[in-house]
PDB file of C-alpha atoms in Angstrom:
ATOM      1  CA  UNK A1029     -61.309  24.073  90.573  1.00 45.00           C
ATOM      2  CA  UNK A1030     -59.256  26.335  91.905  1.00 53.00           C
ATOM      3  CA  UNK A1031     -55.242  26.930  92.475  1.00 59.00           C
ATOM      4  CA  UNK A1032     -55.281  23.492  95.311  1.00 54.00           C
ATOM      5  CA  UNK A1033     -42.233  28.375  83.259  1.00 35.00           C
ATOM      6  CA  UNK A1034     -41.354  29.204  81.935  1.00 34.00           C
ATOM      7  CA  UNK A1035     -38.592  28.999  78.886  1.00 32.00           C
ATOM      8  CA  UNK A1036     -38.336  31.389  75.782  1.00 33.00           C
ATOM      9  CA  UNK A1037     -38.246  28.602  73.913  1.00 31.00           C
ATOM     10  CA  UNK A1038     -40.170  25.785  74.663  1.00 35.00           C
ATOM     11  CA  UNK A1039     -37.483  23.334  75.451  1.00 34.00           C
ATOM     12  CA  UNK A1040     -35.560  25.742  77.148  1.00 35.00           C
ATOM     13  CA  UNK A1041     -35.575  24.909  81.659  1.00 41.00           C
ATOM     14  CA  UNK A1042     -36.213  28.576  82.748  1.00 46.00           C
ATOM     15  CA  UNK A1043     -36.733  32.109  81.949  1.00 43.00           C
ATOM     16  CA  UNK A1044     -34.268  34.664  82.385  1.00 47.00           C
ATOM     17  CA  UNK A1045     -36.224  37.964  82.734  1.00 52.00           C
ATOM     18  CA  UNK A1046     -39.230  38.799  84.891  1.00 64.00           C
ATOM     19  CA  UNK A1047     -41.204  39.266  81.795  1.00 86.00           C
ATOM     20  CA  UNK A1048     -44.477  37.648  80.775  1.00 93.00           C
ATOM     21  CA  UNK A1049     -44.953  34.972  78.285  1.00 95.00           C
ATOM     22  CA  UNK A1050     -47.802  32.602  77.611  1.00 97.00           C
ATOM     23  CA  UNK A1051     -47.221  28.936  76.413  1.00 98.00           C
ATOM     24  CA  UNK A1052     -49.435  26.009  75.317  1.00 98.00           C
ATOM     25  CA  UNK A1053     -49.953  22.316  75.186  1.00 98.00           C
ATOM     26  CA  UNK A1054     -51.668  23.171  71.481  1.00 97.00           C
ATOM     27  CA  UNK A1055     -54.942  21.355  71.071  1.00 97.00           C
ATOM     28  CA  UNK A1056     -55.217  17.988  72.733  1.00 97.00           C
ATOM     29  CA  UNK A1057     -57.630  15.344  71.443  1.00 96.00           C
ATOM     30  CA  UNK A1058     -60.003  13.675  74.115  1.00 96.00           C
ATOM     31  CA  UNK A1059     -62.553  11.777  72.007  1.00 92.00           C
ATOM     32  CA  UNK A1060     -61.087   8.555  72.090  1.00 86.00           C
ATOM     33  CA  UNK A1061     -61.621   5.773  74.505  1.00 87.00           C
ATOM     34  CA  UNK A1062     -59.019   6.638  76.952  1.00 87.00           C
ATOM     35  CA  UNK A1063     -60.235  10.250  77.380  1.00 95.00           C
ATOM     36  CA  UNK A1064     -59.297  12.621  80.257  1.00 97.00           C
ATOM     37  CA  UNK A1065     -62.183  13.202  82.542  1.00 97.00           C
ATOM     38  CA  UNK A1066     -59.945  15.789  84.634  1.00 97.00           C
ATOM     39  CA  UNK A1067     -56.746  17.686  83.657  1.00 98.00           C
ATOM     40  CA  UNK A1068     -53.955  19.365  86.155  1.00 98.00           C
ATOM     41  CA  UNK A1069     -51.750  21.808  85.379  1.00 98.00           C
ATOM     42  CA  UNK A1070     -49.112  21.957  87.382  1.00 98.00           C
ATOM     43  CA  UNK A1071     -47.087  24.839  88.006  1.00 98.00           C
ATOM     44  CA  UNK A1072     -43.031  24.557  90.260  1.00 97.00           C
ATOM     45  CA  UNK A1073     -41.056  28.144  90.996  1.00 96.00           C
ATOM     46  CA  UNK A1074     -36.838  27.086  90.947  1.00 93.00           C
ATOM     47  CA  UNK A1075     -36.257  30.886  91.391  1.00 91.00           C
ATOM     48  CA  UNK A1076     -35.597  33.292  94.299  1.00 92.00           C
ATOM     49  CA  UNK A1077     -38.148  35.920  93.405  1.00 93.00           C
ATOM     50  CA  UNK A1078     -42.080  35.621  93.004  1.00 95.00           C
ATOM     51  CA  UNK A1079     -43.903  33.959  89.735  1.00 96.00           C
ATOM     52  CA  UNK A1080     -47.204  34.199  88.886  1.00 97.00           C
ATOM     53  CA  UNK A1081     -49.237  31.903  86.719  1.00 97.00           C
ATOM     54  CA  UNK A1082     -52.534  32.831  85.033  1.00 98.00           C
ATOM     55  CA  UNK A1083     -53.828  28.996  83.246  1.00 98.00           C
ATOM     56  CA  UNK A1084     -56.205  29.088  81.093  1.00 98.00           C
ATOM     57  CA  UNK A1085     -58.148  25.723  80.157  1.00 98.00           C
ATOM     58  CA  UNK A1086     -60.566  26.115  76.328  1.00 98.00           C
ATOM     59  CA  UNK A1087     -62.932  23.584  74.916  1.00 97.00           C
ATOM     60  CA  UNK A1088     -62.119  23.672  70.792  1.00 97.00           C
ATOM     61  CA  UNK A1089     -65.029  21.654  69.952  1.00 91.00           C
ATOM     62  CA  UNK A1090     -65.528  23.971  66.620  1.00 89.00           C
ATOM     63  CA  UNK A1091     -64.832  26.924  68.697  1.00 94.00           C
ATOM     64  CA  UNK A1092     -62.321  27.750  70.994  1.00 97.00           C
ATOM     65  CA  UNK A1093     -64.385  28.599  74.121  1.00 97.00           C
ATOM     66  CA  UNK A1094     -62.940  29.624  77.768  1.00 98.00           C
ATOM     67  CA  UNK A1095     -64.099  26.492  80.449  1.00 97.00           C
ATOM     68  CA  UNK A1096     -61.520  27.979  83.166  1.00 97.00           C
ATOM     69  CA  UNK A1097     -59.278  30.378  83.584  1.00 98.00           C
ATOM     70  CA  UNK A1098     -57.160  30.927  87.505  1.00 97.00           C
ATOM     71  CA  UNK A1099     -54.199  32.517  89.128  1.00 96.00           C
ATOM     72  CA  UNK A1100     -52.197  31.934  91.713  1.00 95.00           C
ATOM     73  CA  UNK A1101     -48.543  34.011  92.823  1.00 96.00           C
ATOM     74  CA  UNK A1102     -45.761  31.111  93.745  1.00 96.00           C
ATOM     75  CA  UNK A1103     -42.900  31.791  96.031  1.00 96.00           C
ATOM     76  CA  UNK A1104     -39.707  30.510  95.356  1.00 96.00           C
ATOM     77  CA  UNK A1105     -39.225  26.770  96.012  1.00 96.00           C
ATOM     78  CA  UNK A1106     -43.079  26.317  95.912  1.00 97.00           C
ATOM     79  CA  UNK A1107     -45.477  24.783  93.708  1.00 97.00           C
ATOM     80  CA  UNK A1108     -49.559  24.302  93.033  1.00 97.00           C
ATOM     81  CA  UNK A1109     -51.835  22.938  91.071  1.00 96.00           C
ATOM     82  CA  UNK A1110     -55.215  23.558  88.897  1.00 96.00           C
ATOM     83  CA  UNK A1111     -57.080  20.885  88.429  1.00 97.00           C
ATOM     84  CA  UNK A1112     -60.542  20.908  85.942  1.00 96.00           C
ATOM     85  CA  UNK A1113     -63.287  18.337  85.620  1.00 96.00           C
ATOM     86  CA  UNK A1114     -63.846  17.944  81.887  1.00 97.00           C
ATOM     87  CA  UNK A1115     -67.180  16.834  80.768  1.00 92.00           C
ATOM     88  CA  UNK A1116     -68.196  14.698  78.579  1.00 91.00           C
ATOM     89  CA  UNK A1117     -68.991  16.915  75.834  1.00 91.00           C
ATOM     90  CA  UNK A1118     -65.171  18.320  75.783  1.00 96.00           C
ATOM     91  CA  UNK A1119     -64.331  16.532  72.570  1.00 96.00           C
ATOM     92  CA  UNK A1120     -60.734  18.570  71.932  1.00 97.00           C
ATOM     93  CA  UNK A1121     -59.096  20.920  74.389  1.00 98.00           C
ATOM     94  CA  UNK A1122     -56.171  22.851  75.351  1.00 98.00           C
ATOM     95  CA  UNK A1123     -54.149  24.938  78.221  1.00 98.00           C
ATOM     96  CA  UNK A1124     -52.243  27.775  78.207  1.00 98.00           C
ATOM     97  CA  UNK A1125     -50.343  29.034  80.930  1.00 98.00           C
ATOM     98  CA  UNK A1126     -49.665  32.440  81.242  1.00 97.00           C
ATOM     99  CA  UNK A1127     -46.094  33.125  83.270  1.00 96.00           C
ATOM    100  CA  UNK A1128     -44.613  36.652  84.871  1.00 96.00           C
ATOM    101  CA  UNK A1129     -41.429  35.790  86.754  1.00 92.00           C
ATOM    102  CA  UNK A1130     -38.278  33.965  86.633  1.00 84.00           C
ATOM    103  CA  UNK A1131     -37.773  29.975  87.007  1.00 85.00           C
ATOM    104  CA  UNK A1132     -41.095  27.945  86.193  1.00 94.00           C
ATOM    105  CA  UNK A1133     -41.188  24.882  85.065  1.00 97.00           C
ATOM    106  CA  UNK A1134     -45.140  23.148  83.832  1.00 97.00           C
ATOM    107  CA  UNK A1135     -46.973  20.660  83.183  1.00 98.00           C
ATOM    108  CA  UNK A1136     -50.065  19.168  82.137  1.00 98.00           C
ATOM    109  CA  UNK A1137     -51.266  16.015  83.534  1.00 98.00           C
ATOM    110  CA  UNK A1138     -55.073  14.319  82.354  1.00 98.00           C
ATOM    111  CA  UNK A1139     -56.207  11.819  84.230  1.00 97.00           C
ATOM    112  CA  UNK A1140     -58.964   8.898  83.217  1.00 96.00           C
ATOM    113  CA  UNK A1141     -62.610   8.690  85.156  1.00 94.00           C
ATOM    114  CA  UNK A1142     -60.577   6.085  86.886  1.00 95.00           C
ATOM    115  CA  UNK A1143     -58.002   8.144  88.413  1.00 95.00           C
ATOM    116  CA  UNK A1144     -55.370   7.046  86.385  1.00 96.00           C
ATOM    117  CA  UNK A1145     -52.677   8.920  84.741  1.00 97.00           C
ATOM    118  CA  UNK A1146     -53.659   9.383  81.092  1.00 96.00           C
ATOM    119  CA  UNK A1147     -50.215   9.071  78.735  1.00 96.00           C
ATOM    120  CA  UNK A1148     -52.079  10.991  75.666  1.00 95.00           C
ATOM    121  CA  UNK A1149     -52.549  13.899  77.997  1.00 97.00           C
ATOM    122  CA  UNK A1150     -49.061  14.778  79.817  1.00 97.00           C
ATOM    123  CA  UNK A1151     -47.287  17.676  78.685  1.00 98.00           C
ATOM    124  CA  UNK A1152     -43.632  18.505  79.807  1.00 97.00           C
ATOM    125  CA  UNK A1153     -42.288  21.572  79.948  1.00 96.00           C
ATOM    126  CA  UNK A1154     -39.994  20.756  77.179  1.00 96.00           C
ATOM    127  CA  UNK A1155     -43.501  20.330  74.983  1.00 97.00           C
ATOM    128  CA  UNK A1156     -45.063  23.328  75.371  1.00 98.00           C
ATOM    129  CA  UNK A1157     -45.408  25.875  72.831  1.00 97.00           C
ATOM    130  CA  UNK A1158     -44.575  29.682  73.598  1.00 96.00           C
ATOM    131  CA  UNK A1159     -47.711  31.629  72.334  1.00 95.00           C
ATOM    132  CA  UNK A1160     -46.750  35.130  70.476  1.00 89.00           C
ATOM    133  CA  UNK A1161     -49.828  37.247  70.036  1.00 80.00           C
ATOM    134  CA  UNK A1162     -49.413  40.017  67.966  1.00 78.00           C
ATOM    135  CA  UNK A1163     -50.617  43.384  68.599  1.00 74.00           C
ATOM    136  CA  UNK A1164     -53.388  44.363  65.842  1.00 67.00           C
ATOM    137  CA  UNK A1165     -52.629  48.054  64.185  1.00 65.00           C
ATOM    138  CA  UNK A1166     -55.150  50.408  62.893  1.00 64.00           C
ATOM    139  CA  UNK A1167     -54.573  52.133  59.464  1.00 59.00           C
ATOM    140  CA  UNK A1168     -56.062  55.352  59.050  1.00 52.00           C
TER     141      UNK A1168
END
């Protein structure tokens, strides 16, 4: 584990303010067969100026529970990883990657118990989902 986008819209190739936005793969289903043992997100930086990604990996077996959740600041031109064992009992799951800065570009990646690139896991950056939380009011 460990550190070894994005678009206002999710099929848009970059952001254009240094504002933060958080977007998803939405939930990914890893009971079949060909299940993802391990998944990698994959963060690259096109800009001139810093980006930091916060990804956050949740089990949604019933409910959505936090497995992983890491950082890392990217200078421009650079890239990194998070990879995440999944175990067996990760029936459902999903990533969201949380993005302050200009010019990333993500993607998620499962691989088998093999090794092997898993085609029902890979999300392109054109997939993801931007994720608007909104802020909860009080009434008095």
């Amino acid at each position: 584990m460990g550190f070894s986008s994005n678009s206002e819209t999710a099929g848009a190739a970059t952001t254009t303010t240094s504002t933060t936005r958080t977007f998803s793969t939405g939930p990914l289903e890893n009971a079949a067969n060909n299940r993802s043992a391990t998944v990698i997100a994959k963060v690259l930086n096109n800009g001139t100026g810093q980006v930091k990604a916060e990804v956050s990996v949740f089990r949604l077996n019933g409910k959505k529970k936090l497995i992983t959740r890491d950082s890392v600041t990217l200078s421009p031109g650079s890239s990194d990883f998070l990879s995440v064992n999944l175990s067996r009992n990760v029936l459902q799951f999903e990533v969201e990657i949380k993005i302050t800065g200009r010019s990333a570009l993500l993607g998620v990646f499962g691989k088998t118990a093999g090794g092997n690139l898993n085609p029902t896991h890979r999300v392109l950056n054109s997939e993801f989902t931007r994720v608007v939380r909104k802020k909860s009011s009080k009434t008095r």
